[in-house]
Amino acid sequence: MPITIGSAPEPLPSDLVEKLERVSFPTLGHYLEEGFADPAIVRVAGTRRVVGRAVTVRTTATDSTMLHHAAGLVEPGDVVVIDTGGDVRHAPLGEVVASALVFRGAAGAVVDGSATDIDEIAGLGLPVYARGLSMLTTKLHDIDAGGLNVPVVVGGVVVNPGDVVLADANGVLFASVPVLAALIDTALADDAEEPELVEELRAGGRLGDLTGATASVHALTR
């Protein structure tokens, strides 16, 4: 497939970003089944949580020409999401690409493949998620393939340019703005109630009694 370049996505709504920065990401897992990346994609650098707009990049196994191009177009708060076409041996993201992203203000990067120069990236502070590490890197072969701001598949999830990327030590979630906007207030309310639930457990309460699960079990086994 020849090179395909799509339009830059719209900025994320600022009010939604503010709420997402406060919510516990696993709370969203109480309400969603789709959008969660393969757990094999883990944080390999950085410590910050990630909330940002997806800038999608599709590369080939050995060629990172498109990623180098995309790195110069990243805007503050963007998350570069890289589909390597299933290759996990060649690392497209190393110190130079990570530096370019940091200097452009990127919020993070997610690679469905490998990263390299991990000590140097750690020093930059950029949150990076990948399947692992490799000393074998991509090259600039100038192959007529790849894409920017096109639908990609990362961690088994279809990611569209402009989707929201949420990532922390637990993993990565990709979701559209409407999906997250519809449930964020409910998730924040759940987070607000959780400390009280923990205190009731500390006082000797039974989890099933407090959540209603025990009543459900009794009703189902009568």
CSV table of C-alpha atoms in Angstrom, one decimal:
chain,number,residue,atom,x,y,z
A,1,MET,CA,0.0,0.0,0.0
A,2,PRO,CA,1.5,3.4,-0.9
A,3,ILE,CA,1.9,6.3,1.5
A,4,THR,CA,-1.4,7.7,2.9
A,5,ILE,CA,-1.6,10.9,4.8
A,6,GLY,CA,-4.8,12.0,6.4
A,7,SER,CA,-5.9,15.3,7.9
A,8,ALA,CA,-4.8,16.4,11.3
A,9,PRO,CA,-7.4,15.5,13.9
A,10,GLU,CA,-9.4,18.1,15.9
A,11,PRO,CA,-8.1,19.1,19.3
A,12,LEU,CA,-9.6,17.2,22.3
A,13,PRO,CA,-12.3,19.1,24.2
A,14,SER,CA,-10.5,20.9,27.1
A,15,ASP,CA,-13.3,20.1,29.6
A,16,LEU,CA,-13.1,16.4,28.9
A,17,VAL,CA,-9.3,16.4,29.2
A,18,GLU,CA,-9.5,18.1,32.6
A,19,LYS,CA,-11.9,15.4,33.8
A,20,LEU,CA,-9.8,12.6,32.4
A,21,GLU,CA,-6.8,13.9,34.1
A,22,ARG,CA,-8.6,13.4,37.4
A,23,VAL,CA,-10.3,10.0,36.9
A,24,SER,CA,-8.8,6.6,37.8
A,25,PHE,CA,-8.4,4.9,34.4
A,26,PRO,CA,-9.3,1.4,35.7
A,27,THR,CA,-12.6,2.9,36.8
A,28,LEU,CA,-13.4,3.3,33.1
A,29,GLY,CA,-12.9,-0.5,32.9
A,30,HIS,CA,-16.0,-1.0,34.9
A,31,TYR,CA,-18.0,0.4,32.0
A,32,LEU,CA,-16.1,-0.5,28.8
A,33,GLU,CA,-15.1,-3.7,27.1
A,34,GLU,CA,-13.6,-2.3,23.9
A,35,GLY,CA,-10.5,-0.2,23.4
A,36,PHE,CA,-8.1,-1.8,25.8
A,37,ALA,CA,-4.7,-2.6,24.3
A,38,ASP,CA,-3.2,-6.0,24.6
A,39,PRO,CA,-1.7,-6.2,28.1
A,40,ALA,CA,1.6,-7.2,26.5
A,41,ILE,CA,2.0,-3.5,25.6
A,42,VAL,CA,3.4,-2.1,28.9
A,43,ARG,CA,5.1,1.1,30.0
A,44,VAL,CA,8.8,0.8,29.4
A,45,ALA,CA,9.8,4.4,30.2
A,46,GLY,CA,8.4,7.4,32.0
A,47,THR,CA,6.2,7.6,35.1
A,48,ARG,CA,3.5,10.1,34.2
A,49,ARG,CA,0.0,9.1,33.3
A,50,VAL,CA,-0.9,9.9,29.7
A,51,VAL,CA,-4.0,11.8,28.5
A,52,GLY,CA,-3.7,12.9,24.9
A,53,ARG,CA,-4.9,13.0,21.3
A,54,ALA,CA,-3.9,10.1,19.1
A,55,VAL,CA,-1.6,10.9,16.2
A,56,THR,CA,-1.5,7.6,14.3
A,57,VAL,CA,1.5,6.4,12.3
A,58,ARG,CA,1.8,3.2,10.3
A,59,THR,CA,5.3,2.0,9.5
A,60,THR,CA,6.8,-1.0,7.7
A,61,ALA,CA,8.9,-3.5,9.5
A,62,THR,CA,12.3,-2.0,8.7
A,63,ASP,CA,11.5,1.6,7.6
A,64,SER,CA,10.8,4.5,10.0
A,65,THR,CA,10.7,7.2,7.3
A,66,MET,CA,7.0,8.0,8.1
A,67,LEU,CA,7.7,8.2,11.8
A,68,HIS,CA,10.5,10.7,11.3
A,69,HIS,CA,8.2,12.8,9.2
A,70,ALA,CA,5.4,12.6,11.8
A,71,ALA,CA,7.6,13.5,14.7
A,72,GLY,CA,8.0,17.0,13.2
A,73,LEU,CA,4.3,17.6,13.1
A,74,VAL,CA,3.4,16.6,16.6
A,75,GLU,CA,1.6,19.2,18.7
A,76,PRO,CA,1.6,19.7,22.5
A,77,GLY,CA,-0.4,17.0,24.2
A,78,ASP,CA,-0.3,14.5,21.3
A,79,VAL,CA,0.4,10.8,21.8
A,80,VAL,CA,2.1,9.2,18.8
A,81,VAL,CA,0.5,5.7,18.2
A,82,ILE,CA,2.7,3.5,16.0
A,83,ASP,CA,1.4,0.5,14.1
A,84,THR,CA,4.5,-1.5,12.9
A,85,GLY,CA,2.4,-4.0,11.0
A,86,GLY,CA,3.1,-6.8,13.5
A,87,ASP,CA,6.9,-6.5,13.5
A,88,VAL,CA,8.4,-6.7,17.0
A,89,ARG,CA,12.1,-7.1,16.1
A,90,HIS,CA,12.9,-3.7,14.7
A,91,ALA,CA,12.6,-0.8,17.1
A,92,PRO,CA,11.3,2.4,15.4
A,93,LEU,CA,11.4,4.5,18.6
A,94,GLY,CA,14.7,5.4,20.2
A,95,GLU,CA,16.5,8.4,21.7
A,96,VAL,CA,16.4,10.7,18.6
A,97,VAL,CA,12.7,10.1,17.9
A,98,ALA,CA,11.8,10.4,21.6
A,99,SER,CA,13.8,13.6,21.8
A,100,ALA,CA,12.0,15.1,18.8
A,101,LEU,CA,8.6,14.2,20.5
A,102,VAL,CA,9.6,15.7,23.8
A,103,PHE,CA,10.8,19.0,22.2
A,104,ARG,CA,7.4,19.2,20.3
A,105,GLY,CA,5.5,18.7,23.6
A,106,ALA,CA,4.2,15.2,23.1
A,107,ALA,CA,2.4,13.6,26.0
A,108,GLY,CA,3.7,10.1,25.2
A,109,ALA,CA,4.1,7.3,22.6
A,110,VAL,CA,2.6,3.9,22.1
A,111,VAL,CA,4.4,1.3,19.9
A,112,ASP,CA,2.9,-2.0,18.9
A,113,GLY,CA,6.4,-3.3,18.7
A,114,SER,CA,9.7,-2.6,20.3
A,115,ALA,CA,11.6,0.5,21.6
A,116,THR,CA,15.3,1.0,22.0
A,117,ASP,CA,17.7,3.4,23.8
A,118,ILE,CA,15.6,2.9,26.9
A,119,ASP,CA,18.0,4.4,29.4
A,120,GLU,CA,18.3,7.6,27.3
A,121,ILE,CA,14.5,7.8,26.9
A,122,ALA,CA,14.0,7.4,30.6
A,123,GLY,CA,16.2,10.4,31.1
A,124,LEU,CA,13.9,12.4,28.8
A,125,GLY,CA,10.9,11.6,30.9
A,126,LEU,CA,8.7,10.7,27.9
A,127,PRO,CA,6.1,8.0,28.8
A,128,VAL,CA,6.6,5.2,26.3
A,129,TYR,CA,4.6,2.0,25.9
A,130,ALA,CA,5.8,-1.0,23.9
A,131,ARG,CA,5.8,-4.8,23.7
A,132,GLY,CA,9.5,-4.9,24.6
A,133,LEU,CA,13.0,-3.7,23.8
A,134,SER,CA,15.4,-4.4,20.9
A,135,MET,CA,18.8,-3.3,19.8
A,136,LEU,CA,17.8,-3.9,16.2
A,137,THR,CA,16.4,-0.6,14.8
A,138,THR,CA,14.5,0.5,11.8
A,139,LYS,CA,16.3,2.5,9.1
A,140,LEU,CA,15.4,5.3,6.7
A,141,HIS,CA,14.8,3.2,3.6
A,142,ASP,CA,12.4,5.7,2.0
A,143,ILE,CA,9.9,2.9,1.2
A,144,ASP,CA,6.7,4.0,-0.5
A,145,ALA,CA,4.5,2.7,2.3
A,146,GLY,CA,3.1,3.7,5.6
A,147,GLY,CA,0.6,6.3,6.8
A,148,LEU,CA,0.0,9.3,9.0
A,149,ASN,CA,-3.3,10.2,10.6
A,150,VAL,CA,-4.9,7.1,9.2
A,151,PRO,CA,-6.8,4.2,11.1
A,152,VAL,CA,-4.2,1.8,12.6
A,153,VAL,CA,-4.4,-1.3,14.7
A,154,VAL,CA,-2.3,-1.2,17.9
A,155,GLY,CA,-2.6,-3.8,20.6
A,156,GLY,CA,-5.5,-5.4,18.8
A,157,VAL,CA,-7.5,-2.2,18.9
A,158,VAL,CA,-8.5,0.0,15.9
A,159,VAL,CA,-7.2,3.5,16.7
A,160,ASN,CA,-8.4,6.5,14.7
A,161,PRO,CA,-6.6,9.8,14.5
A,162,GLY,CA,-8.0,12.1,17.1
A,163,ASP,CA,-9.0,9.3,19.5
A,164,VAL,CA,-8.2,9.8,23.2
A,165,VAL,CA,-5.2,7.8,24.5
A,166,LEU,CA,-5.2,7.0,28.2
A,167,ALA,CA,-2.3,5.2,29.7
A,168,ASP,CA,-0.8,4.5,33.1
A,169,ALA,CA,1.1,1.7,34.9
A,170,ASN,CA,-2.0,-0.6,34.3
A,171,GLY,CA,-2.0,-0.4,30.5
A,172,VAL,CA,-3.4,1.6,27.5
A,173,LEU,CA,-6.9,2.5,26.5
A,174,PHE,CA,-8.0,4.0,23.2
A,175,ALA,CA,-11.5,5.5,23.0
A,176,SER,CA,-13.4,8.1,21.0
A,177,VAL,CA,-14.4,11.4,22.5
A,178,PRO,CA,-18.1,10.6,22.5
A,179,VAL,CA,-17.6,7.3,24.3
A,180,LEU,CA,-15.6,8.9,27.1
A,181,ALA,CA,-17.8,12.0,27.3
A,182,ALA,CA,-20.8,9.8,27.9
A,183,LEU,CA,-19.3,8.1,31.0
A,184,ILE,CA,-16.7,10.3,32.5
A,185,ASP,CA,-19.0,11.9,35.1
A,186,THR,CA,-20.3,8.5,36.3
A,187,ALA,CA,-16.7,7.3,36.6
A,188,LEU,CA,-15.7,10.4,38.6
A,189,ALA,CA,-18.6,9.8,40.9
A,190,ASP,CA,-17.5,6.2,41.4
A,191,ASP,CA,-14.0,7.4,42.3
A,192,ALA,CA,-15.5,9.8,44.9
A,193,GLU,CA,-17.4,7.0,46.6
A,194,GLU,CA,-14.5,4.5,46.7
A,195,PRO,CA,-12.7,5.8,49.8
A,196,GLU,CA,-15.9,5.4,51.9
A,197,LEU,CA,-16.3,1.8,50.6
A,198,VAL,CA,-12.7,1.1,51.6
A,199,GLU,CA,-13.3,2.5,55.1
A,200,GLU,CA,-16.4,0.3,55.5
A,201,LEU,CA,-14.4,-2.7,54.6
A,202,ARG,CA,-11.7,-1.6,57.1
A,203,ALA,CA,-14.4,-1.5,59.8
A,204,GLY,CA,-15.4,-5.1,59.1
A,205,GLY,CA,-17.9,-4.8,56.4
A,206,ARG,CA,-18.3,-7.7,53.9
A,207,LEU,CA,-17.6,-6.6,50.3
A,208,GLY,CA,-20.5,-8.6,48.9
A,209,ASP,CA,-23.0,-7.0,51.3
A,210,LEU,CA,-21.7,-3.5,50.5
A,211,THR,CA,-21.9,-3.9,46.7
A,212,GLY,CA,-25.0,-6.0,46.6
A,213,ALA,CA,-23.2,-9.1,45.1
A,214,THR,CA,-24.1,-11.3,48.1
A,215,ALA,CA,-27.8,-10.4,47.7
A,216,SER,CA,-27.6,-11.3,44.0
A,217,VAL,CA,-25.9,-14.7,44.8
A,218,HIS,CA,-28.7,-15.5,47.3
A,219,ALA,CA,-31.4,-14.6,44.8
A,220,LEU,CA,-29.7,-16.7,42.1
A,221,THR,CA,-29.3,-19.8,44.3
A,222,ARG,CA,-32.8,-19.9,45.8
